[in-house]
Short mmCIF file of C-alpha atoms and ligand atoms in Angstrom, two decimals:
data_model
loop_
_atom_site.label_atom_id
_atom_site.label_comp_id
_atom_site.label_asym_id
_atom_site.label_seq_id
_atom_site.Cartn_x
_atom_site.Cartn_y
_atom_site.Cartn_z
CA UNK A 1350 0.00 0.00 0.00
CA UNK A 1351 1.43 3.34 -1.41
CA UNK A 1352 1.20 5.89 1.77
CA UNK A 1353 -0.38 9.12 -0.14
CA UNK A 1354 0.71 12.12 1.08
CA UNK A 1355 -1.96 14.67 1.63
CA UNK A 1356 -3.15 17.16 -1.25
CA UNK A 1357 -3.17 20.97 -0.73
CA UNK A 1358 -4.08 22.17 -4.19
CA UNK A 1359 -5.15 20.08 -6.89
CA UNK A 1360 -2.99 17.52 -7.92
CA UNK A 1361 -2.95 14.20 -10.24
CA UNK A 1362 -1.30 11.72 -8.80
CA UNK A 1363 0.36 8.70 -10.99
CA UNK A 1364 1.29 5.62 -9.06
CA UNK A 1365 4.23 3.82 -11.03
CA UNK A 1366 3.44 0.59 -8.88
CA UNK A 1367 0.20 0.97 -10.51
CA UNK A 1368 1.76 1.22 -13.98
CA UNK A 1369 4.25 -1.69 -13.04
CA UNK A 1370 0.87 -4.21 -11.90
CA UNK A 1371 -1.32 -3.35 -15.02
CA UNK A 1372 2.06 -4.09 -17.20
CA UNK A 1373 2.44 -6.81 -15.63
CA UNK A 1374 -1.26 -8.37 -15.61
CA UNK A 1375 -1.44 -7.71 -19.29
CA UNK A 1376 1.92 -9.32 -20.01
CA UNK A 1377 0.70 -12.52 -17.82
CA UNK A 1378 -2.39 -12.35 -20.81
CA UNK A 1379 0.02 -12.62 -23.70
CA UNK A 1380 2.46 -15.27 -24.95
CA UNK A 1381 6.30 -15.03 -23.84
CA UNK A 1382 7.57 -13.95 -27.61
CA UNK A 1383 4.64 -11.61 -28.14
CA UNK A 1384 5.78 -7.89 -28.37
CA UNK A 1385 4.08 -4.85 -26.20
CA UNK A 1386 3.84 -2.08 -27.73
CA UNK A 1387 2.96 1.03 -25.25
CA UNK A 1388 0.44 3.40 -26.23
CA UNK A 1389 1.05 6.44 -24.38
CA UNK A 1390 -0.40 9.26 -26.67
CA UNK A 1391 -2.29 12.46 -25.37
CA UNK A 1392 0.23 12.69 -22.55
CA UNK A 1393 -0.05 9.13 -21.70
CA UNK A 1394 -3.76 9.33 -21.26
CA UNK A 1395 -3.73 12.49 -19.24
CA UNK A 1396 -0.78 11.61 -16.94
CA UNK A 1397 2.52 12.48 -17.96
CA UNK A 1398 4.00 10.67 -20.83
CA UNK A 1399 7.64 11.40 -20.64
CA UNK A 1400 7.16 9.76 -17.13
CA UNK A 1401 5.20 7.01 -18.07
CA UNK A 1402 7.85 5.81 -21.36
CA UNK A 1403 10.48 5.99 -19.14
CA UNK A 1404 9.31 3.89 -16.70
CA UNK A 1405 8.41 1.49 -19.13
CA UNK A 1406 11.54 1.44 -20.70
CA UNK A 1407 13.17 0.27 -17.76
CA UNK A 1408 10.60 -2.36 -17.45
CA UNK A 1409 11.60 -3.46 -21.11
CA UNK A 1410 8.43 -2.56 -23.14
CA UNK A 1411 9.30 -3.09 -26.80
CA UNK A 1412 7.86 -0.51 -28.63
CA UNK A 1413 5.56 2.88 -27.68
CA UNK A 1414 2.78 4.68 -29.99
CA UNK A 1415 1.51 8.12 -29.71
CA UNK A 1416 -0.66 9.58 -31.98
CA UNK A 1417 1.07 12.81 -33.71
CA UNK A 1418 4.66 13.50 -34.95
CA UNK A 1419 5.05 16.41 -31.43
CA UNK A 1420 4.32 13.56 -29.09
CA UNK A 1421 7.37 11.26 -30.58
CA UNK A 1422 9.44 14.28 -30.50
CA UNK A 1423 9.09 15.19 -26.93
CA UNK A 1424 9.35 11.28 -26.07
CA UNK A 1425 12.96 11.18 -28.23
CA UNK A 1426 13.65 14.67 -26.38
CA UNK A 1427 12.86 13.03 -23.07
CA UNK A 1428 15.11 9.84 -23.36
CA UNK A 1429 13.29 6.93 -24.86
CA UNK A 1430 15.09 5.18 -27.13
CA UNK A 1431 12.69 2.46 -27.92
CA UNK A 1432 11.17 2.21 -31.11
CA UNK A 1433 8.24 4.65 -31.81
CA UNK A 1434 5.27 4.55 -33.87
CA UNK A 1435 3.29 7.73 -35.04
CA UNK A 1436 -0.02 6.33 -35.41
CA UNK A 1437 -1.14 9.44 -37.20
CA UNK A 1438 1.38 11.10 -38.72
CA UNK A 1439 1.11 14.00 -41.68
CA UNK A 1440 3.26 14.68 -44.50
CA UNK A 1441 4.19 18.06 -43.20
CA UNK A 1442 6.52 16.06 -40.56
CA UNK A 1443 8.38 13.53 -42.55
CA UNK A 1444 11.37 15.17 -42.16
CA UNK A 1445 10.58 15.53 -38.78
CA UNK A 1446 9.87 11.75 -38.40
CA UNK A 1447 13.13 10.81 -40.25
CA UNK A 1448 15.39 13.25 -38.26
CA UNK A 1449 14.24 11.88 -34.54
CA UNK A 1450 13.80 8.21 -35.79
CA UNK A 1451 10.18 8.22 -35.23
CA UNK A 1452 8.38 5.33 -37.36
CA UNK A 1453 5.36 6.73 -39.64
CA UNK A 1454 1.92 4.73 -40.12
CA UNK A 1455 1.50 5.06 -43.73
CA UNK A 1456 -2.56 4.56 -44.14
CA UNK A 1457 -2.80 5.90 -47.66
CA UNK A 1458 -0.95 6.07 -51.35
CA UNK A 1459 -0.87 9.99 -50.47
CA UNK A 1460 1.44 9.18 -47.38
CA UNK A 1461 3.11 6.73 -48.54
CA UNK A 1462 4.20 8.16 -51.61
CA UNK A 1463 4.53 11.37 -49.80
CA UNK A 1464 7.02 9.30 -47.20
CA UNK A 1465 8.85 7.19 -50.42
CA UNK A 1466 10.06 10.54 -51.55
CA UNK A 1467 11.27 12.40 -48.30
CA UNK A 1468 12.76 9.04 -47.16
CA UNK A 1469 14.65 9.30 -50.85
CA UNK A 1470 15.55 12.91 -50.78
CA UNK A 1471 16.80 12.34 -47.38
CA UNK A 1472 19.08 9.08 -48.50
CA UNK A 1473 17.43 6.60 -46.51
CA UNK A 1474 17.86 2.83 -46.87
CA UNK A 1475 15.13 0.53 -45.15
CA UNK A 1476 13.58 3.52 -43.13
CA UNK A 1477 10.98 1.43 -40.76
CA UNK A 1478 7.36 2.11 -41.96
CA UNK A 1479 3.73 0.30 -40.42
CA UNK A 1480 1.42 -0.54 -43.17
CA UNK A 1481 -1.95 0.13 -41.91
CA UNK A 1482 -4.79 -1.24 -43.10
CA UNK A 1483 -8.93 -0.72 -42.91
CA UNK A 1484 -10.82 -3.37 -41.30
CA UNK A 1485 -13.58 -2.16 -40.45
CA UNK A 1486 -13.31 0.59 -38.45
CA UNK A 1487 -13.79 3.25 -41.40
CA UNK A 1488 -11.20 5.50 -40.16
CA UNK A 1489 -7.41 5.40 -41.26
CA UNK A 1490 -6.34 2.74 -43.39
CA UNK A 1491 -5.90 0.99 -47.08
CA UNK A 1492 -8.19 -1.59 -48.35
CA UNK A 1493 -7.43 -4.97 -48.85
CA UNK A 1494 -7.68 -4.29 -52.55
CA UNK A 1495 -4.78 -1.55 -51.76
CA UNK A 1496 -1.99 -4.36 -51.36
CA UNK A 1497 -0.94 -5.26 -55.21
CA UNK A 1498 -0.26 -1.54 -55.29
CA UNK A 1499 1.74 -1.05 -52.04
CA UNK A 1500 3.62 -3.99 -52.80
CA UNK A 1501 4.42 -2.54 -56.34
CA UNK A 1502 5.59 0.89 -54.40
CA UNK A 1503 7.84 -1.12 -52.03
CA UNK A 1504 9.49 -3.07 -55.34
CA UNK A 1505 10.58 0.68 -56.52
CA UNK A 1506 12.44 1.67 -53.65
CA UNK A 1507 14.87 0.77 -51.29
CA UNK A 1508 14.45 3.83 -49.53
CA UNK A 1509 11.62 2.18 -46.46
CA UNK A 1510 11.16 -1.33 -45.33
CA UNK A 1511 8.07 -2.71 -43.98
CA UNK A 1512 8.36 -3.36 -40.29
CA UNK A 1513 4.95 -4.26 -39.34
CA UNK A 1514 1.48 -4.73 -40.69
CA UNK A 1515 -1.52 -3.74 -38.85
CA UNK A 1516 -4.94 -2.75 -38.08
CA UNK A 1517 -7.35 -1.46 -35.54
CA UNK A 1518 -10.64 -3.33 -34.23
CA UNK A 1519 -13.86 -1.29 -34.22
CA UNK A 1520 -15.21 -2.62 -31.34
CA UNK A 1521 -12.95 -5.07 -29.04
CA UNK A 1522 -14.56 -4.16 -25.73
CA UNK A 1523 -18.31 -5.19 -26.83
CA UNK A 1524 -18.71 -8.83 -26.65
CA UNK A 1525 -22.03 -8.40 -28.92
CA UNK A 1526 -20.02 -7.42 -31.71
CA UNK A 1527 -17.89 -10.49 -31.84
CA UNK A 1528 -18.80 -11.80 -34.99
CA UNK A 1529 -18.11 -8.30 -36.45
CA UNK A 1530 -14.55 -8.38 -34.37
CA UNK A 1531 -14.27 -11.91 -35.92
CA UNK A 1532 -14.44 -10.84 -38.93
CA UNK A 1533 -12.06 -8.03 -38.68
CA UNK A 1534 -9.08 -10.53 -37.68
CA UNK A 1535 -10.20 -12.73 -40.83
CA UNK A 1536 -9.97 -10.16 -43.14
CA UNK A 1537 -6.64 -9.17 -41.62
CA UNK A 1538 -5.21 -12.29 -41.76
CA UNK A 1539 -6.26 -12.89 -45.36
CA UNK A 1540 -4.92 -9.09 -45.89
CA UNK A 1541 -1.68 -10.10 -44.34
CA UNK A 1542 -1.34 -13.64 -46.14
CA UNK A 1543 -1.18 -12.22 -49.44
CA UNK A 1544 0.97 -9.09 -48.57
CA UNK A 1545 3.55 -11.22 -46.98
CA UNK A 1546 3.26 -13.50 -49.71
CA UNK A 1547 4.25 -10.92 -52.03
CA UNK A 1548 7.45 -9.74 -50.55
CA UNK A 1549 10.90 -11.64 -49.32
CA UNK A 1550 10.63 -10.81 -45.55
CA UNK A 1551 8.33 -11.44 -42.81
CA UNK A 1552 6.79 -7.78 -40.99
CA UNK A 1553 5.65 -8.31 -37.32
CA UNK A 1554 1.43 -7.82 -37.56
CA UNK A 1555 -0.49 -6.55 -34.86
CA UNK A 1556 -4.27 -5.58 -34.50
CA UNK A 1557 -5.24 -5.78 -30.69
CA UNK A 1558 -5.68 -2.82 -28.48
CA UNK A 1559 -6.17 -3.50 -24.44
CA UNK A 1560 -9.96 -5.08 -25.30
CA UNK A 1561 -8.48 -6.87 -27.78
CA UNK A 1562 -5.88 -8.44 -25.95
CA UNK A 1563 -8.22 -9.56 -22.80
CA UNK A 1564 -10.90 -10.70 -25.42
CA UNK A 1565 -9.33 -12.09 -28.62
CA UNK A 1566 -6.53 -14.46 -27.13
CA UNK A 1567 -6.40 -15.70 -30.19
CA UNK A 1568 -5.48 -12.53 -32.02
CA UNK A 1569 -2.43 -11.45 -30.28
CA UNK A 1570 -0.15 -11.90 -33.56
CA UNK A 1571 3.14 -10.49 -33.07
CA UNK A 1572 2.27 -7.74 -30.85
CA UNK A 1573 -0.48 -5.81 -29.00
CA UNK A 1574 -1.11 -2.20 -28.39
CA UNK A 1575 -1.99 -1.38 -25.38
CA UNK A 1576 -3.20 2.09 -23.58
CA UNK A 1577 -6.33 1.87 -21.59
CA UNK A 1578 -5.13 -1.37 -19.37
CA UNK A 1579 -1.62 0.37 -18.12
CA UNK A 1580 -3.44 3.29 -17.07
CA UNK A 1581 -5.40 1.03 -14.82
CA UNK A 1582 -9.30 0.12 -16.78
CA UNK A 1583 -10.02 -2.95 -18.70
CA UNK A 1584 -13.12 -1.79 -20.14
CA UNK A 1585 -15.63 -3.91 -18.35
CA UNK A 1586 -16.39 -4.82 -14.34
CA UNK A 1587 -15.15 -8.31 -14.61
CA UNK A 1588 -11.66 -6.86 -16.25
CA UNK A 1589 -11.42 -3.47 -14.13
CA UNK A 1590 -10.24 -5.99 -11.24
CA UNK A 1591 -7.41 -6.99 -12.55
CA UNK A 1592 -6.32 -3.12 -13.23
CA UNK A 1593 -5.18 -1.02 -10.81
CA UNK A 1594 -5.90 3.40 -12.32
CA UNK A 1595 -2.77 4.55 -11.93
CA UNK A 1596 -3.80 7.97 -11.66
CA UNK A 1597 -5.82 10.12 -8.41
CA UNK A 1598 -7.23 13.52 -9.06
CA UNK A 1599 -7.12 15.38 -5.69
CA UNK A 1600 -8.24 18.50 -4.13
CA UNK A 1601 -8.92 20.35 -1.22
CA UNK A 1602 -11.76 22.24 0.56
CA UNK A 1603 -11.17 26.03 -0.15
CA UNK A 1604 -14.31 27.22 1.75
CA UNK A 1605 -17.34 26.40 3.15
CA UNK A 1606 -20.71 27.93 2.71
CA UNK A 1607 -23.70 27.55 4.73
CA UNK A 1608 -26.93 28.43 2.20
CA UNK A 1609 -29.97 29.40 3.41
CA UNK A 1610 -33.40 28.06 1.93
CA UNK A 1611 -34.09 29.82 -1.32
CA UNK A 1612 -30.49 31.05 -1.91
CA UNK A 1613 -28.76 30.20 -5.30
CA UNK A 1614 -25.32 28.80 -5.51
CA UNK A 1615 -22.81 29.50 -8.60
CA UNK A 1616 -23.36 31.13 -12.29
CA UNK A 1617 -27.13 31.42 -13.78
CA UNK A 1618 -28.14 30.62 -10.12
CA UNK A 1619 -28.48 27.37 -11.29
CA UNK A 1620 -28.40 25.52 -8.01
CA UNK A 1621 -31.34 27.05 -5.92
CA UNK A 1622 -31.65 25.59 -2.33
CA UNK A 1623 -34.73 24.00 -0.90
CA UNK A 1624 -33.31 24.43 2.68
CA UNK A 1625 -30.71 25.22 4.81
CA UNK A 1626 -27.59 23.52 2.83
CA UNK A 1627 -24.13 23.38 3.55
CA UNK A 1628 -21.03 23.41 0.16
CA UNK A 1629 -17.48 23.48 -0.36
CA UNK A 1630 -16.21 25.03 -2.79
CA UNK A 1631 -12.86 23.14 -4.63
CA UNK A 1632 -10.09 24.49 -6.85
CA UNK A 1633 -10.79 22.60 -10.04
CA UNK A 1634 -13.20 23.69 -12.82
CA UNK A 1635 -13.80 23.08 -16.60
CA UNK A 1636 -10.26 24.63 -17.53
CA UNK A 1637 -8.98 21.64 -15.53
CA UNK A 1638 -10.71 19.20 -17.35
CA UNK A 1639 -14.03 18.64 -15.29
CA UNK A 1640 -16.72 19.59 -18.20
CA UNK A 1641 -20.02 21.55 -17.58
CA UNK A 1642 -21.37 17.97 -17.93
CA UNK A 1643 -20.81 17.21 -14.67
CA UNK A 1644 -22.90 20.03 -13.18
CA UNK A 1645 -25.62 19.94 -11.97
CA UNK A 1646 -25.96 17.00 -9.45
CA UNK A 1647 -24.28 14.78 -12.01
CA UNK A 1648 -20.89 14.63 -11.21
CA UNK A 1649 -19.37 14.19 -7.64
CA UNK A 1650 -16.61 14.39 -5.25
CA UNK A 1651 -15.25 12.55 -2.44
CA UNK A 1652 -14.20 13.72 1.30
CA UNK A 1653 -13.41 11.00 3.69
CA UNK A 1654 -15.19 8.37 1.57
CA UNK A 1655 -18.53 10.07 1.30
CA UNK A 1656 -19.86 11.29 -1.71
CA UNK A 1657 -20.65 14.76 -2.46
CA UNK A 1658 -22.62 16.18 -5.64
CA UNK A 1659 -21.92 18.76 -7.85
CA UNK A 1660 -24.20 21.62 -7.09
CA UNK A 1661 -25.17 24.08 -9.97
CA UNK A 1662 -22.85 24.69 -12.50
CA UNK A 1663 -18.84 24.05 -13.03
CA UNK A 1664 -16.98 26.96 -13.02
CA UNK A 1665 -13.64 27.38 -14.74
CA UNK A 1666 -11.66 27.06 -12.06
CA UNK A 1667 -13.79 25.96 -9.29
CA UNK A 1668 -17.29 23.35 -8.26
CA UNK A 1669 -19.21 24.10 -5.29
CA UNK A 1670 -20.07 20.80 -3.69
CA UNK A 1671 -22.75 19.62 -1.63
CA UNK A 1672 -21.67 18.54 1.66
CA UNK A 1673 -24.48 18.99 4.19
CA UNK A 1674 -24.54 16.61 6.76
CA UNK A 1675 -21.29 15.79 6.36
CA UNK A 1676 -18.38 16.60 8.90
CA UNK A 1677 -15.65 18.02 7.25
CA UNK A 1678 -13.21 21.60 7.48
CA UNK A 1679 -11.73 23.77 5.23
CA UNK A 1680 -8.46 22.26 4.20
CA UNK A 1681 -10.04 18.66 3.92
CA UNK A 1682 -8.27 16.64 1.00
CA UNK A 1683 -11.48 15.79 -1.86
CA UNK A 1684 -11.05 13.08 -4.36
CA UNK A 1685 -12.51 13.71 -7.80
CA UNK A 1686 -10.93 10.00 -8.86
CA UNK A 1687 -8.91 7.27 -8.36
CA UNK A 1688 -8.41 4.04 -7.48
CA UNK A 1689 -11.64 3.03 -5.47
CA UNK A 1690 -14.09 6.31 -6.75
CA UNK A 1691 -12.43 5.40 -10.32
CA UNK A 1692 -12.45 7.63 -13.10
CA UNK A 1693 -14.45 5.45 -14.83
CA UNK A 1694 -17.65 5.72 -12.42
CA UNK A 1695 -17.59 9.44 -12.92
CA UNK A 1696 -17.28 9.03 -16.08
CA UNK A 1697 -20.56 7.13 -16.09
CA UNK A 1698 -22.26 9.60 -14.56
CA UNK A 1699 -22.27 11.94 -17.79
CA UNK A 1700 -22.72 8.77 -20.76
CA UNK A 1701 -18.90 9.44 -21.28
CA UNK A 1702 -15.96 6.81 -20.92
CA UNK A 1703 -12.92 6.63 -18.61
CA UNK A 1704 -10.43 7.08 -21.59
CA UNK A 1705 -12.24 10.90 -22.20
CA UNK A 1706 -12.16 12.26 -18.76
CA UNK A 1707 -8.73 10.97 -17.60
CA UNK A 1708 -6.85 12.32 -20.90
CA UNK A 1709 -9.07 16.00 -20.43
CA UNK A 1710 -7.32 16.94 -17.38
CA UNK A 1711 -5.21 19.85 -18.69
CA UNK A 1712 -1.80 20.62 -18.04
CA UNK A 1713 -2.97 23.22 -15.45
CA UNK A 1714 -2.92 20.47 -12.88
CA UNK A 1715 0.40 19.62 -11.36
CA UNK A 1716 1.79 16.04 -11.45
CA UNK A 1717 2.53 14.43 -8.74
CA UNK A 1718 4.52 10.74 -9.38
CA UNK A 1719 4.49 8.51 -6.46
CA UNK A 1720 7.15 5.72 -6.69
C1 PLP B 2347 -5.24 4.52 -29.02
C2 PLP B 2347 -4.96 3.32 -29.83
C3 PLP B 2347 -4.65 2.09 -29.22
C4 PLP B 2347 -4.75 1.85 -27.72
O1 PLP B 2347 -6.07 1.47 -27.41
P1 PLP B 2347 -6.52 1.10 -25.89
O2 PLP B 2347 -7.96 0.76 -26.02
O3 PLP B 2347 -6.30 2.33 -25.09
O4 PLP B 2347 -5.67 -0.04 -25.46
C5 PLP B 2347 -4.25 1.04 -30.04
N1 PLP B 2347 -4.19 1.19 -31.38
C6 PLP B 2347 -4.53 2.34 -32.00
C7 PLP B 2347 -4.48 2.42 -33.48
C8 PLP B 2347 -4.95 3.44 -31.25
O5 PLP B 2347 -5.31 4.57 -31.86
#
């Protein structure tokens, strides 16, 4: 048991013991000689990415993912070393990509043709590219009808070489899609089959995100991508017990307010009380990442394991909070989420999904790593 040490302003705290467990569970879900490939885009899902890579470097992750061509920069600027894929990478970066070793997803003939002539220019032999293809998903991607043509490209050049193959499933968390998820890996494999056929070497393939991994054991290929699962959610009760959420949001009681019946509380008077009420108001508003959403009576807080509503709107830098009844002081440390009010069950409380509120809380908020 990490001792946490007590917040005075708002803070997010990441837990690397955390980090290590959920690493850990999901390797104990894959074979030995698969590769892990760590996602850590969007700051490592809100947290702090440079942190997070580092950590899993030493823990001998094979390969990271972000998203754009900035986050692979800042990783190479920060020390990783590791191989890393840019899962969405434009043309405007290619140089960019080449000069900090970054490896490029090339989803279309415009990128890749795009990338086969910066990679020249810039005298490159074998640069490592992903070939990504479209399996359903509808959003980045070739077509399995795509491949006679890539494979023709590759023949021209010797400027990249094809490290991996992938794709991404559309929907690996919802077990009533299986046949469609099913189908996905068949058409990749078939994709893959007659790519690989096609050329004299062997790419590593990969289609499994966290979901996919605890899911589709059978779909593992070479290696999985994983986010969601090292930051501590497996996308379903039965799996979110096997994760630990790395991170804790944490505040503190600025002041307390007692309102009187028929008093209003925050902007619009939204909040108008019935009787004599009692709020604290916290340091954290939409600005930090809590979204007008949660207003309202939706959202909560928690102070000394009780729960304590939202009351009227979210401000940008502060909630009120209703806390009648309850015993607590100004000063009091409040916990917006992590790991037993999870980020996850707020989440809920608005239709939205862990992944979206833990990656919205802005850079505003200090870090806090606990080791
Ligand atoms: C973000 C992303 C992942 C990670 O997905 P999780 O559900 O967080 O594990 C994997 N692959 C691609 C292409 C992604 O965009």
């Amino acid at each position: 048991m990490v001792q946490m040490p007590k917040a005075h302003q708002t803070i997010l705290e990441i837990n690397l013991k955390a980090l290590k467990h959920n690493f850990e569970h999901i390797k104990s879900r894959i074979n030995k000689d698969t590769k892990f490939m760590a996602v850590v885009k969007a700051f490592g899902y809100g947290s702090d990415a440079s942190i997070i890579a580092k950590y899993l470097q030493k823990l001998d992750v094979d390969y990271f993912a972000v998203a754009y061509t900035s986050e692979g920069v800042a990783l190479r600027n920060s020390g990783i070393t590791k191989p890393i894929l840019i899962l969405h990478p434009q043309p405007i970066n290619f140089v960019t990509i080449i000069q900090h070793c970054l490896e490029p997803s090339l989803y279309n003939a415009k990128v890749l043709n795009e990338f086969i002539k910066i990679s020249s220019k810039e005298n490159q032999t074998n640069y490592p590219v992903h070939i990504k293809f479209n399996t359903g998903l509808n959003r980045l991607g070739f077509w399995e009808n795509d491949v006679e043509y890539i494979v023709t490209k590759l023949s021209e050049t010797s400027s990249i070489k094809v490290k991996s193959i992938f794709s991404h499933l559309a929907a690996s968390e919802d077990l009533n899609e299986k046949e469609f998820t099913l189908n996905q890996i068949e058409s990749f494999k078939n994709i893959t089959e007659n790519f690989v056929k096609r050329i004299s070497y062997k790419p590593m393939l990969h289609i499994c995100n966290t979901s996919g991994v605890l899911n589709h054991p059978e779909a593992h290929f070479d290696m999985v991508r994983c986010g969601i699962g090292l930051y501590g959610f497996g996308n379903s009760e039965k799996e979110n017990q096997n994760f630990k959420p790395i991170a804790t949001l944490k505040s503190v009681i600025s002041q307390i307010h007692i309102i009187e019946e028929g008093e209003t509380v925050g902007y619009n008077r939204a909040y108008k009380s019935s009787s004599s009420q009692k709020t604290a108001t916290i340091p954290i508003g939409h600005a930090d990442g809590i979204g007008r959403q949660y207003g309202n009576g939706k959202g909560f807080v928690t102070i000394k394991g009780k729960q304590a509503p939202i009351v009227g709107n979210v401000c940008m830098d502060m909630i009120m909070v209703n806390i009648t009844n309850m015993d607590c002081s100004e000063g009091d440390e409040v916990v917006i989420f992590g790991e037993h009010s999870t980020a996850e069950n707020l989440a809920t409380t608005v239709n939205s999904i862990s992944y979206e509120i833990i990656t919205a809380i802005s850079q505003r908020v200090k870090r806090v790593i606990l080791n």
